[in-house]
Amino acid sequence: MSDAMSGTAQIGVTGLAVMGRNLARNLARHGHTVAVHNRTGARTKALVEEFGKEGDFVPAGTPREFVAALERPRRLVVMVKAGEATDAVVGEFAPLLEPGDIVVDGGNAHFSDTRRREEALRERGVHFVGAGVSGGEEGALHGPSIMPGGSDEAYAALGPLLEDIAAKAHDGAPCTAHIGPDGAGHFVKMVHNGIEYADMQLIAEAYDMLRAVAGYAPARAAEVFRTWNTGRLDSYLVGITAEVLAHTDAATGRPFVDAVADAAEQKGTGRWTVQTALDLGVPVSGIAEAVFARSLSGHTGLREAATGLPGPHRPPLGERDAAHFADQVEQALYASKITSYAQGWNMMRAASEEYGWNIDLGTVAAVWRGGCIIRAAFLDRVRAAYDADPALPTLLADAEFAGETGAAQEAWRAVVATAVRYGVPVPGLSAALASYDALRADRLPAALTQAQRDYFGAHAYRRTDRPGVYHTLWGQDRSEVRTDG
Ligand SMILES: NC(=O)c1ccc[n+]([C@@H]2O[C@H](COP(=O)([O-])OP(=O)(O)OC[C@H]3O[C@@H](n4cnc5c(N)ncnc54)[C@H](OP(=O)(O)O)[C@@H]3O)[C@@H](O)[C@H]2O)c1
C-alpha cells in the first residue's frame, strides 16, 4: 500500500459498491496502482482489508486525498449510482481537478446526461469520458466489455488501461475501443441493452414454442438450446438458457422455470432505447416488442381479467413433427435475431449521423464479442459485414446474412403461422418477420396513410410519377393543387 498523498496511482475509482470495487480489483490485478475512495469510508476500508493483497491500492478518505493520490494527468473512474449521485460526485471533484485530467463515468448514464456533463467539464479543460460497462459484477472483475466515449486525447491516456482490464475476444482482442465523442459510449451501451431485451424475448418465444407446440418439457428444451449453442446461435444468452431450463427447483422438485413467477421487470435501458429510437425516428420494433412484452407480463390485473377468453387449445405435435418443428424454430430465431440486431445497428448509425459521432459500426460488434451479455459468435460476422462495407445500409442487405434469412423463409413463416394457430404469443418473432417483409416490399400501404392524412388534415403528399408536394381538394371538386410553389 502507498501513501495517499504521493500522487503515484495510475488511476482511481470512486464509488466502491459491487461494480466499482470489482473494477478497482481488476485494475490492481493488472499491475496498476489504484487509488480507491467511497463516500462512506467503510467500503474503502473493507476493500483494502479484504482484497489489499491482490495489488497496490491507495485508500483515500476524502476527495482531496483521492485526487492528490493520482498521477497527472489524473484518471478518475466514477462508479456511483447513475443520475443525481453522478452529478453530485462530478460536482464535488471538478473544482479539485486541472486541465488535462480525465473523469470517467462508468455508470449507466443516459447519453444525454453524458453529453451535458462532457460539455460542462470541457469548459474547464477537463476530459469527461462516458464509458458504458457491460458484464455485471463478474464482468467488472474478470473482464467487461467497455464502451468509452470522449475525446481522442482522453482515449489515448485511458485506452491502454481499459484494454488491459477488458474481456478478451476469442482472437485475443480486447473488448473495448474508442466509440466516439461525448455521449457515444453510453449511447452504444444503451443500444446493447436494447438488443439484449430483444434477444432475450426471441429466446423466450422460441422456448415457449418448443414447449407448447413441440411438446418439449424444459429439460428437453434445454437439450435443444444446448445443441443450438454449438452452431450459429452460439452465444452467452443461449448458453445460459440451456442451463436455466435444465435446472430443477430444489424446493418443489419441478423444473426451475416453472417455479419462477412469469412477470418480468423492465428497468431503465430498454425503455430508454425505445424512447430514443422514437426521437430519432428509427424503427426498432424488436426492442419495442420486448419492452412491451415485459411490461404486459407484469400487468397481473389485465392478465387476470383476460384469463379464459376464447382461443385455440391444440395438442402438441407428435414426436416426428416436433423434431422438424424444433429445427424450424432455430431458423426463425436466427432470422429474427439478425433482423432485431439490424434494427439496433440502424439506430447507432442514425445517432452517429445526428450527433456527428462517426461511430465505426464494425468496431461496436467487435467490442461486444466478449464480456457483455449479448456476446455471441455471430458478432464476428456482423463486424466482417461492416468492415467489408462501412456504408452498409442494413445488416439484412449483407450478402451472407441475406442468404441466411432467405434460406430461413419457409421455416420462419411456418413458425409464426403455427404460433398464431396455437394461440402462442410471439410478438418478437412476428415483429421481426413483419419488419423484414415491410423492408423488402415493393409498395407499402403508407401510400393510403398519406392519402388519408391529406384528406382529414391537408398534410399533402408526394406522387410516384412526378416531383413536388400536392394536396387534393377533398371537400370540393377533388382537384389537385401543388403546395410547394
Ligand atoms: N450492478 C451491475 O450489474 C451494473 C452493471 C453495469 C453498470 N452498472 C452501473 O454502475 C454503477 C455502479 O453500480 P453498483 O451496482 O456498483 O452501485 P449502485 O448501487 O448503483 O451505487 C452505490 C454506490 O454509489 C454511491 N453513491 C450513491 N449516491 C452517492 C452520492 N450522492 N455521492 C457519492 N456517492 C454516492 C454509494 O456510496 P455509499 O457507499 O456512500 O452509499 C455507492 O458507492 C451504476 O451507475 C450502475 O447503474 C451496474
Coordinates of C-alpha atoms and ligand atoms in Angstrom, one line a residue:
M1 CA 0.0 0.0 0.0
S2 CA 1.3 3.5 -0.8
D3 CA 0.9 6.8 1.0
A4 CA -2.3 8.6 0.0
M5 CA -0.6 11.9 -0.8
S6 CA 2.2 10.6 -3.0
G7 CA 0.5 11.0 -6.4
T8 CA 1.6 7.6 -7.6
A9 CA -1.7 6.0 -8.5
Q10 CA -2.2 5.5 -12.3
I11 CA -5.9 5.5 -11.9
G12 CA -8.5 6.0 -9.2
V13 CA -12.0 4.6 -8.6
T14 CA -14.6 6.4 -6.5
G15 CA -17.8 4.5 -5.7
L16 CA -16.9 1.1 -4.3
A17 CA -20.2 -0.8 -4.4
V18 CA -20.1 -4.1 -6.3
M19 CA -19.1 -2.6 -9.7
G20 CA -16.5 -0.1 -8.5
R21 CA -14.9 -2.5 -6.1
N22 CA -14.5 -5.1 -8.8
L23 CA -13.3 -2.7 -11.4
A24 CA -10.7 -1.4 -8.9
R25 CA -9.6 -5.0 -8.2
N26 CA -9.4 -5.8 -11.9
L27 CA -7.2 -2.8 -12.4
A28 CA -5.0 -3.7 -9.4
R29 CA -4.7 -7.3 -10.6
H30 CA -3.3 -6.0 -13.8
G31 CA -0.5 -4.3 -12.0
H32 CA -1.9 -0.8 -11.8
T33 CA -1.7 1.3 -8.7
V34 CA -5.3 2.2 -7.9
A35 CA -6.5 5.0 -5.6
V36 CA -9.8 4.0 -4.1
H37 CA -12.4 6.2 -2.5
N38 CA -16.1 5.9 -1.4
R39 CA -18.5 8.4 0.1
T40 CA -18.9 6.1 3.1
G41 CA -15.4 5.3 4.2
A42 CA -16.3 1.8 5.5
R43 CA -16.4 0.5 1.9
T44 CA -12.9 1.7 1.1
K45 CA -11.6 0.1 4.3
A46 CA -13.4 -3.2 3.6
L47 CA -12.0 -3.3 0.0
V48 CA -8.4 -2.8 1.2
E49 CA -8.8 -5.3 4.1
E50 CA -10.4 -8.0 2.0
F51 CA -8.5 -7.6 -1.2
G52 CA -5.5 -5.5 -0.4
K53 CA -3.2 -8.4 -1.3
E54 CA -4.4 -8.5 -4.9
G55 CA -2.4 -5.4 -5.9
D56 CA -1.5 -1.9 -5.0
F57 CA -4.4 0.1 -3.6
V58 CA -4.1 3.6 -2.3
P59 CA -7.1 4.2 0.1
A60 CA -8.3 7.8 0.3
G61 CA -10.6 9.1 3.0
T62 CA -11.6 12.4 1.2
P63 CA -12.0 13.6 -2.3
R64 CA -9.0 15.8 -1.8
E65 CA -6.8 12.9 -0.7
F66 CA -8.1 10.8 -3.6
V67 CA -7.2 13.5 -6.2
A68 CA -3.8 14.0 -4.6
A69 CA -3.1 10.3 -4.9
L70 CA -3.3 10.3 -8.7
E71 CA -0.6 10.8 -11.2
R72 CA -1.1 13.6 -13.7
P73 CA -3.0 13.9 -15.9
R74 CA -5.3 12.3 -13.4
R75 CA -7.6 9.4 -14.4
L76 CA -10.6 9.0 -12.1
V77 CA -13.3 6.5 -12.6
V78 CA -16.7 7.4 -11.0
M79 CA -18.7 4.3 -10.3
V80 CA -21.7 5.5 -8.4
K81 CA -25.5 5.3 -8.7
A82 CA -26.5 6.8 -12.0
G83 CA -28.3 10.1 -12.1
E84 CA -28.1 12.7 -9.3
A85 CA -25.3 10.8 -7.5
T86 CA -23.1 11.1 -10.6
D87 CA -23.8 14.9 -10.8
A88 CA -23.1 15.2 -7.1
V89 CA -19.8 13.4 -7.3
V90 CA -18.7 15.1 -10.5
G91 CA -19.6 18.4 -8.9
E92 CA -17.6 17.6 -5.9
F93 CA -14.4 16.5 -7.8
A94 CA -14.5 19.1 -10.6
P95 CA -13.1 22.0 -8.6
L96 CA -10.2 19.8 -7.4
L97 CA -9.1 18.9 -11.0
E98 CA -6.8 20.5 -13.5
P99 CA -6.9 20.9 -17.3
G100 CA -6.0 17.6 -18.9
D101 CA -7.4 15.4 -16.1
I102 CA -9.9 12.8 -17.1
V103 CA -13.1 11.9 -15.4
V104 CA -14.6 8.6 -16.5
D105 CA -18.3 7.8 -15.7
G106 CA -18.6 4.0 -15.7
G107 CA -22.2 4.1 -14.5
N108 CA -25.3 3.5 -16.5
A109 CA -25.9 7.1 -17.5
H110 CA -28.3 8.3 -20.1
F111 CA -26.2 9.5 -23.1
S112 CA -27.9 13.0 -23.0
D113 CA -26.6 13.4 -19.4
T114 CA -23.2 12.4 -20.5
R115 CA -23.3 15.0 -23.3
R116 CA -24.2 17.6 -20.7
R117 CA -21.5 16.6 -18.3
E118 CA -18.9 16.4 -21.0
E119 CA -19.7 19.9 -22.2
A120 CA -19.5 21.3 -18.7
L121 CA -16.2 19.8 -17.9
R122 CA -14.7 20.6 -21.3
E123 CA -15.2 24.3 -20.4
R124 CA -12.7 23.7 -17.6
G125 CA -10.3 21.8 -19.8
V126 CA -11.2 18.5 -18.1
H127 CA -12.0 15.5 -20.2
F128 CA -15.2 13.6 -19.4
V129 CA -15.5 10.1 -20.7
G130 CA -18.9 8.4 -20.5
A131 CA -18.0 4.7 -20.6
G132 CA -20.6 2.0 -20.9
V133 CA -19.6 -1.1 -18.9
S134 CA -21.3 -4.4 -19.6
G135 CA -21.0 -7.7 -17.9
G136 CA -22.3 -7.0 -14.3
E137 CA -20.2 -7.6 -11.3
E138 CA -18.4 -10.7 -12.6
G139 CA -17.5 -8.8 -15.8
A140 CA -16.2 -5.9 -13.8
L141 CA -13.8 -8.2 -12.0
H142 CA -12.8 -10.6 -14.8
G143 CA -13.2 -8.5 -17.9
P144 CA -16.2 -6.4 -19.0
S145 CA -17.0 -5.1 -22.4
I146 CA -16.2 -1.3 -22.1
M147 CA -17.6 1.3 -24.5
P148 CA -15.9 4.6 -23.8
G149 CA -17.0 7.9 -25.4
G150 CA -15.0 11.1 -25.2
S151 CA -12.1 13.0 -26.8
D152 CA -9.3 11.3 -28.7
E153 CA -6.8 12.8 -26.2
A154 CA -8.7 11.2 -23.3
Y155 CA -8.7 7.8 -25.0
A156 CA -5.0 8.0 -25.7
A157 CA -4.3 8.3 -22.0
L158 CA -7.0 5.9 -20.8
G159 CA -7.3 3.3 -23.6
P160 CA -4.3 1.2 -22.6
L161 CA -5.7 0.7 -19.1
L162 CA -9.1 -0.2 -20.4
E163 CA -7.6 -2.6 -22.9
D164 CA -5.8 -4.3 -20.0
I165 CA -8.9 -4.9 -17.9
A166 CA -11.5 -5.5 -20.7
A167 CA -12.6 -9.0 -21.7
K168 CA -10.7 -10.6 -24.5
A169 CA -12.4 -12.0 -27.5
H170 CA -11.6 -15.4 -28.9
D171 CA -8.8 -13.9 -31.0
G172 CA -7.3 -12.1 -28.0
A173 CA -8.5 -8.6 -29.0
P174 CA -9.7 -6.5 -26.0
C175 CA -13.4 -5.9 -25.9
T176 CA -13.1 -2.1 -25.8
A177 CA -12.4 0.7 -28.2
H178 CA -12.9 4.4 -28.5
I179 CA -16.5 4.6 -29.6
G180 CA -16.7 8.3 -30.4
P181 CA -17.1 11.7 -28.8
D182 CA -19.1 12.7 -25.7
G183 CA -22.2 10.5 -25.3
A184 CA -21.4 7.9 -28.0
G185 CA -20.2 5.3 -25.5
H186 CA -23.2 5.5 -23.3
F187 CA -25.5 5.5 -26.3
V188 CA -23.9 2.3 -27.6
K189 CA -24.2 0.7 -24.2
M190 CA -27.9 1.7 -24.2
V191 CA -28.4 0.0 -27.6
H192 CA -26.6 -3.0 -26.4
N193 CA -29.1 -3.3 -23.6
G194 CA -32.0 -2.8 -26.0
I195 CA -30.7 -5.5 -28.3
E196 CA -30.3 -7.7 -25.1
Y197 CA -34.0 -7.2 -24.4
A198 CA -34.9 -8.2 -28.0
D199 CA -32.6 -11.2 -27.9
M200 CA -34.0 -12.5 -24.6
Q201 CA -37.6 -12.0 -25.8
L202 CA -36.9 -14.0 -29.0
I203 CA -35.2 -16.8 -27.0
A204 CA -38.2 -16.8 -24.6
E205 CA -40.6 -17.2 -27.5
A206 CA -38.5 -20.0 -29.0
Y207 CA -38.7 -21.8 -25.7
D208 CA -42.5 -21.2 -25.5
M209 CA -42.9 -22.7 -29.0
L210 CA -40.8 -25.7 -28.2
R211 CA -42.9 -26.3 -25.1
A212 CA -46.4 -25.5 -26.4
V213 CA -46.1 -26.8 -30.0
A214 CA -43.3 -29.4 -29.9
G215 CA -44.4 -30.5 -26.5
Y216 CA -40.9 -30.5 -25.1
A217 CA -40.6 -30.3 -21.3
P218 CA -38.0 -27.8 -20.0
A219 CA -35.2 -30.4 -19.7
R220 CA -35.8 -31.5 -23.4
A221 CA -35.9 -27.9 -24.5
A222 CA -32.6 -27.4 -22.6
E223 CA -31.0 -30.1 -24.8
V224 CA -32.3 -28.2 -27.9
F225 CA -30.8 -25.0 -26.7
R226 CA -27.5 -26.7 -25.8
T227 CA -27.3 -28.1 -29.4
W228 CA -28.2 -24.7 -30.9
N229 CA -25.4 -23.2 -28.8
T230 CA -22.9 -25.3 -30.7
G231 CA -24.0 -23.7 -34.0
R232 CA -24.6 -20.3 -35.4
L233 CA -26.7 -19.3 -32.4
D234 CA -23.6 -19.8 -30.1
S235 CA -23.9 -17.1 -27.5
Y236 CA -23.9 -16.4 -23.8
L237 CA -27.7 -15.9 -23.7
V238 CA -28.5 -19.2 -25.5
G239 CA -25.9 -21.0 -23.2
I240 CA -27.5 -19.7 -20.0
T241 CA -31.0 -20.5 -21.4
A242 CA -29.9 -24.2 -21.6
E243 CA -28.6 -24.1 -18.1
V244 CA -31.7 -22.4 -16.7
L245 CA -34.1 -24.8 -18.5
A246 CA -32.1 -27.9 -17.2
H247 CA -32.2 -26.7 -13.6
T248 CA -34.6 -28.4 -11.2
D249 CA -36.1 -26.4 -8.4
A250 CA -34.8 -27.8 -5.1
A251 CA -37.9 -26.7 -3.1
T252 CA -40.6 -28.2 -5.4
G253 CA -38.7 -30.7 -7.5
R254 CA -40.2 -29.1 -10.6
P255 CA -38.4 -27.5 -13.5
F256 CA -37.0 -24.3 -12.1
V257 CA -38.6 -22.2 -14.8
D258 CA -42.0 -23.4 -13.6
A259 CA -41.2 -22.2 -10.1
V260 CA -40.4 -18.6 -11.2
A261 CA -43.2 -16.0 -11.4
D262 CA -43.9 -15.1 -15.0
A263 CA -43.9 -11.3 -14.5
A264 CA -40.8 -9.6 -15.9
E265 CA -39.5 -6.3 -14.9
Q266 CA -38.3 -3.7 -17.3
K267 CA -35.9 -1.2 -15.8
G268 CA -34.3 1.8 -17.4
T269 CA -32.3 1.0 -20.5
G270 CA -34.7 -0.9 -22.7
R271 CA -37.2 1.9 -22.2
W272 CA -34.6 4.5 -23.0
T273 CA -33.6 2.7 -26.2
V274 CA -37.2 2.7 -27.4
Q275 CA -37.8 6.3 -26.3
T276 CA -34.6 7.4 -28.1
A277 CA -35.4 5.4 -31.2
L278 CA -38.8 7.3 -31.4
D279 CA -37.0 10.6 -31.1
L280 CA -34.5 9.6 -33.8
G281 CA -37.3 8.2 -36.0
V282 CA -35.7 4.8 -36.2
P283 CA -38.0 1.7 -36.2
V284 CA -36.8 -0.8 -33.5
S285 CA -39.8 -3.0 -33.3
G286 CA -37.9 -6.0 -32.0
I287 CA -36.7 -4.0 -29.0
A288 CA -40.0 -2.2 -28.5
E289 CA -41.9 -5.5 -28.6
A290 CA -39.5 -6.9 -26.0
V291 CA -40.1 -4.0 -23.7
F292 CA -43.8 -4.2 -24.1
A293 CA -43.8 -8.0 -23.6
R294 CA -42.1 -7.5 -20.2
S295 CA -44.5 -4.7 -19.4
L296 CA -47.5 -6.8 -20.3
S297 CA -46.3 -9.8 -18.2
G298 CA -46.2 -7.5 -15.2
H299 CA -49.8 -6.3 -15.6
T300 CA -51.4 -9.0 -13.5
G301 CA -54.7 -7.3 -13.2
L302 CA -55.1 -7.1 -17.0
R303 CA -54.0 -10.7 -17.4
E304 CA -56.4 -11.9 -14.7
A305 CA -59.2 -10.0 -16.4
A306 CA -58.4 -11.7 -19.8
T307 CA -57.9 -15.2 -18.4
G308 CA -60.4 -17.6 -20.0
L309 CA -61.0 -15.5 -23.1
P310 CA -61.5 -17.8 -26.1
G311 CA -58.6 -19.0 -28.1
P312 CA -57.2 -22.2 -29.6
H313 CA -56.2 -25.2 -27.4
R314 CA -54.3 -27.6 -29.6
P315 CA -52.4 -30.7 -28.5
P316 CA -48.6 -30.6 -29.1
L317 CA -47.2 -32.2 -32.3
G318 CA -46.2 -35.9 -32.4
E319 CA -42.5 -36.8 -31.9
R320 CA -41.5 -36.8 -35.6
D321 CA -43.2 -33.5 -36.4
A322 CA -41.9 -32.0 -33.2
A323 CA -38.2 -32.6 -34.2
H324 CA -38.8 -30.9 -37.6
F325 CA -40.6 -28.1 -35.9
A326 CA -37.7 -27.5 -33.5
D327 CA -35.4 -27.2 -36.4
Q328 CA -37.8 -24.6 -37.9
V329 CA -37.8 -22.7 -34.6
E330 CA -34.0 -22.5 -34.8
Q331 CA -34.2 -20.9 -38.2
A332 CA -37.0 -18.5 -37.1
L333 CA -35.0 -17.5 -34.1
Y334 CA -31.8 -16.9 -36.1
A335 CA -33.5 -14.9 -38.8
S336 CA -35.4 -12.8 -36.2
K337 CA -32.2 -12.2 -34.3
I338 CA -30.5 -10.9 -37.4
T339 CA -33.5 -8.6 -38.0
S340 CA -33.5 -7.3 -34.4
Y341 CA -29.8 -6.7 -34.4
A342 CA -30.0 -4.9 -37.7
Q343 CA -32.5 -2.5 -36.1
G344 CA -30.1 -1.8 -33.2
W345 CA -27.3 -1.1 -35.7
N346 CA -29.6 1.2 -37.7
M347 CA -30.2 3.1 -34.6
M348 CA -26.5 3.5 -33.9
R349 CA -25.9 4.7 -37.5
A350 CA -28.8 7.3 -37.1
A351 CA -27.4 8.6 -33.8
S352 CA -23.9 8.7 -35.2
E353 CA -25.2 10.9 -38.1
E354 CA -27.4 13.0 -35.8
Y355 CA -24.6 13.8 -33.3
G356 CA -21.6 13.7 -35.6
W357 CA -20.1 10.7 -33.7
N358 CA -18.6 8.9 -36.6
I359 CA -19.1 5.5 -34.9
D360 CA -17.4 2.6 -36.5
L361 CA -20.2 0.1 -36.6
G362 CA -17.9 -2.9 -37.2
T363 CA -15.9 -2.0 -34.1
V364 CA -19.0 -2.0 -32.0
A365 CA -19.6 -5.6 -33.0
A366 CA -16.0 -6.4 -32.1
V367 CA -16.3 -4.8 -28.7
W368 CA -19.4 -6.9 -28.0
R369 CA -17.7 -10.3 -28.7
G370 CA -16.7 -10.8 -25.1
G371 CA -17.6 -9.6 -21.6
C372 CA -21.1 -8.3 -22.3
I373 CA -24.5 -10.0 -22.1
I374 CA -25.1 -10.3 -25.9
R375 CA -21.6 -11.7 -26.6
A376 CA -22.1 -14.2 -29.4
A377 CA -20.1 -16.0 -32.2
F378 CA -22.3 -14.3 -34.8
L379 CA -20.9 -10.8 -33.9
D380 CA -17.6 -11.8 -35.7
R381 CA -19.8 -11.8 -38.9
V382 CA -21.5 -8.6 -38.1
R383 CA -18.1 -7.0 -37.8
A384 CA -17.0 -8.6 -41.0
A385 CA -20.1 -7.2 -42.8
Y386 CA -19.4 -3.6 -41.6
D387 CA -15.7 -3.9 -42.2
A388 CA -16.4 -5.0 -45.8
D389 CA -18.8 -2.2 -46.3
P390 CA -18.9 0.6 -43.7
A391 CA -21.8 2.2 -45.5
L392 CA -23.9 -1.0 -45.4
P393 CA -27.5 0.4 -45.1
T394 CA -28.7 -2.6 -43.1
L395 CA -27.3 -5.9 -42.0
L396 CA -30.1 -7.5 -43.8
A397 CA -28.5 -6.4 -47.1
D398 CA -25.2 -8.1 -46.4
A399 CA -24.9 -10.9 -48.8
E400 CA -24.2 -13.6 -46.2
F401 CA -27.0 -12.5 -43.8
A402 CA -29.4 -12.1 -46.8
G403 CA -28.6 -15.6 -47.8
E404 CA -29.4 -16.9 -44.4
T405 CA -32.6 -15.0 -43.9
G406 CA -33.5 -16.1 -47.4
A407 CA -32.9 -19.7 -46.6
A408 CA -35.0 -19.4 -43.4
Q409 CA -38.1 -18.1 -45.2
E410 CA -40.2 -21.2 -45.1
A411 CA -39.4 -22.1 -41.5
W412 CA -39.7 -18.5 -40.2
R413 CA -43.2 -18.1 -41.7
A414 CA -44.2 -21.6 -40.6
V415 CA -43.2 -20.9 -37.0
V416 CA -45.1 -17.5 -36.9
A417 CA -48.1 -19.0 -38.6
T418 CA -48.1 -22.0 -36.2
A419 CA -47.8 -19.7 -33.2
V420 CA -50.9 -17.9 -34.4
R421 CA -52.8 -21.1 -34.9
Y422 CA -51.8 -22.4 -31.5
G423 CA -52.5 -19.0 -29.8
V424 CA -49.0 -18.7 -28.5
P425 CA -47.9 -15.0 -28.4
V426 CA -44.7 -14.4 -30.4
P427 CA -44.5 -10.6 -30.6
G428 CA -40.8 -10.7 -31.2
L429 CA -40.7 -13.3 -33.9
S430 CA -43.7 -11.9 -35.7
A431 CA -42.5 -8.2 -35.4
A432 CA -39.1 -9.3 -36.9
L433 CA -40.8 -11.0 -39.8
A434 CA -43.1 -8.0 -40.3
S435 CA -40.2 -5.7 -40.3
Y436 CA -38.4 -7.9 -42.8
D437 CA -41.4 -8.1 -45.1
A438 CA -42.0 -4.3 -44.8
L439 CA -38.5 -3.5 -45.8
R440 CA -38.5 -5.8 -48.8
A441 CA -41.9 -4.8 -50.0
D442 CA -42.2 -3.0 -53.4
R443 CA -45.1 -0.9 -52.2
L444 CA -46.3 -0.2 -48.7
P445 CA -49.8 0.8 -47.6
A446 CA -48.1 4.0 -46.3
A447 CA -49.5 5.4 -49.6
L448 CA -53.0 5.0 -48.3
T449 CA -52.0 6.5 -44.9
Q450 CA -50.6 9.6 -46.7
A451 CA -53.8 10.0 -48.7
Q452 CA -55.9 9.7 -45.5
R453 CA -53.7 12.3 -43.8
D454 CA -54.2 14.6 -46.7
Y455 CA -58.0 14.0 -46.6
F456 CA -58.5 14.9 -43.0
G457 CA -55.6 17.2 -42.3
A458 CA -54.4 18.7 -45.6
H459 CA -51.0 17.2 -44.8
A460 CA -50.2 16.9 -48.5
Y461 CA -48.3 14.1 -50.2
R462 CA -45.7 13.3 -52.8
R463 CA -46.6 11.4 -56.0
T464 CA -44.9 8.5 -57.7
D465 CA -45.0 10.0 -61.2
R466 CA -43.6 13.5 -60.7
P467 CA -41.8 15.7 -58.2
G468 CA -43.5 18.1 -55.9
V469 CA -45.9 18.2 -52.9
Y470 CA -49.6 18.0 -53.6
H471 CA -52.9 18.4 -51.9
T472 CA -56.3 17.2 -53.1
L473 CA -59.3 19.4 -52.5
W474 CA -61.3 16.6 -50.9
G475 CA -64.2 18.7 -49.7
Q476 CA -64.6 20.5 -53.1
D477 CA -64.1 19.1 -56.6
R478 CA -61.2 16.8 -55.7
S479 CA -58.9 18.6 -58.0
E480 CA -55.2 18.5 -57.1
V481 CA -53.1 21.5 -56.2
R482 CA -49.4 21.7 -55.9
T483 CA -48.4 23.1 -52.5
D484 CA -44.6 23.6 -52.8
G485 CA -44.6 26.5 -55.1
Ligands
LIG1 N1 -24.6 -3.7 -10.9 C1 -24.4 -4.0 -12.2 O1 -24.5 -5.2 -12.6 C2 -24.1 -2.9 -13.1 C3 -23.7 -3.2 -14.4 C4 -23.3 -2.2 -15.3 C5 -23.3 -0.9 -14.8 N2 -23.7 -0.6 -13.6 C6 -23.7 0.8 -13.1 O2 -22.6 1.0 -12.4 C7 -22.8 2.0 -11.4 C8 -22.5 1.4 -10.0 O3 -23.3 0.3 -9.8 P1 -23.3 -0.5 -8.4 O4 -24.3 -1.6 -8.5 O5 -21.9 -0.9 -8.1 O6 -23.7 0.6 -7.3 P2 -25.0 1.4 -7.0 O7 -25.8 0.6 -6.0 O8 -25.7 1.8 -8.3 O9 -24.5 2.7 -6.3 C9 -23.9 2.6 -5.0 C10 -22.7 3.5 -5.0 O10 -23.0 4.9 -5.3 C11 -22.5 5.7 -4.2 N3 -23.4 6.9 -4.1 C12 -24.7 6.9 -4.2 N4 -25.1 8.2 -4.0 C13 -24.0 9.0 -3.8 C14 -23.8 10.3 -3.7 N5 -24.8 11.2 -3.6 N6 -22.5 10.8 -3.5 C15 -21.5 9.9 -3.5 N7 -21.6 8.6 -3.7 C16 -22.9 8.1 -3.9 C17 -22.6 4.8 -3.0 O11 -21.8 5.3 -2.0 P3 -22.1 4.9 -0.4 O12 -21.4 3.6 -0.2 O13 -21.5 6.0 0.4 O14 -23.6 4.8 -0.3 C18 -22.0 3.5 -3.6 O15 -20.6 3.5 -3.7 C19 -24.3 2.4 -11.5 O16 -24.4 3.5 -12.3 C20 -24.9 1.2 -12.2 O17 -26.0 1.5 -13.0 C21 -24.1 -1.6 -12.7

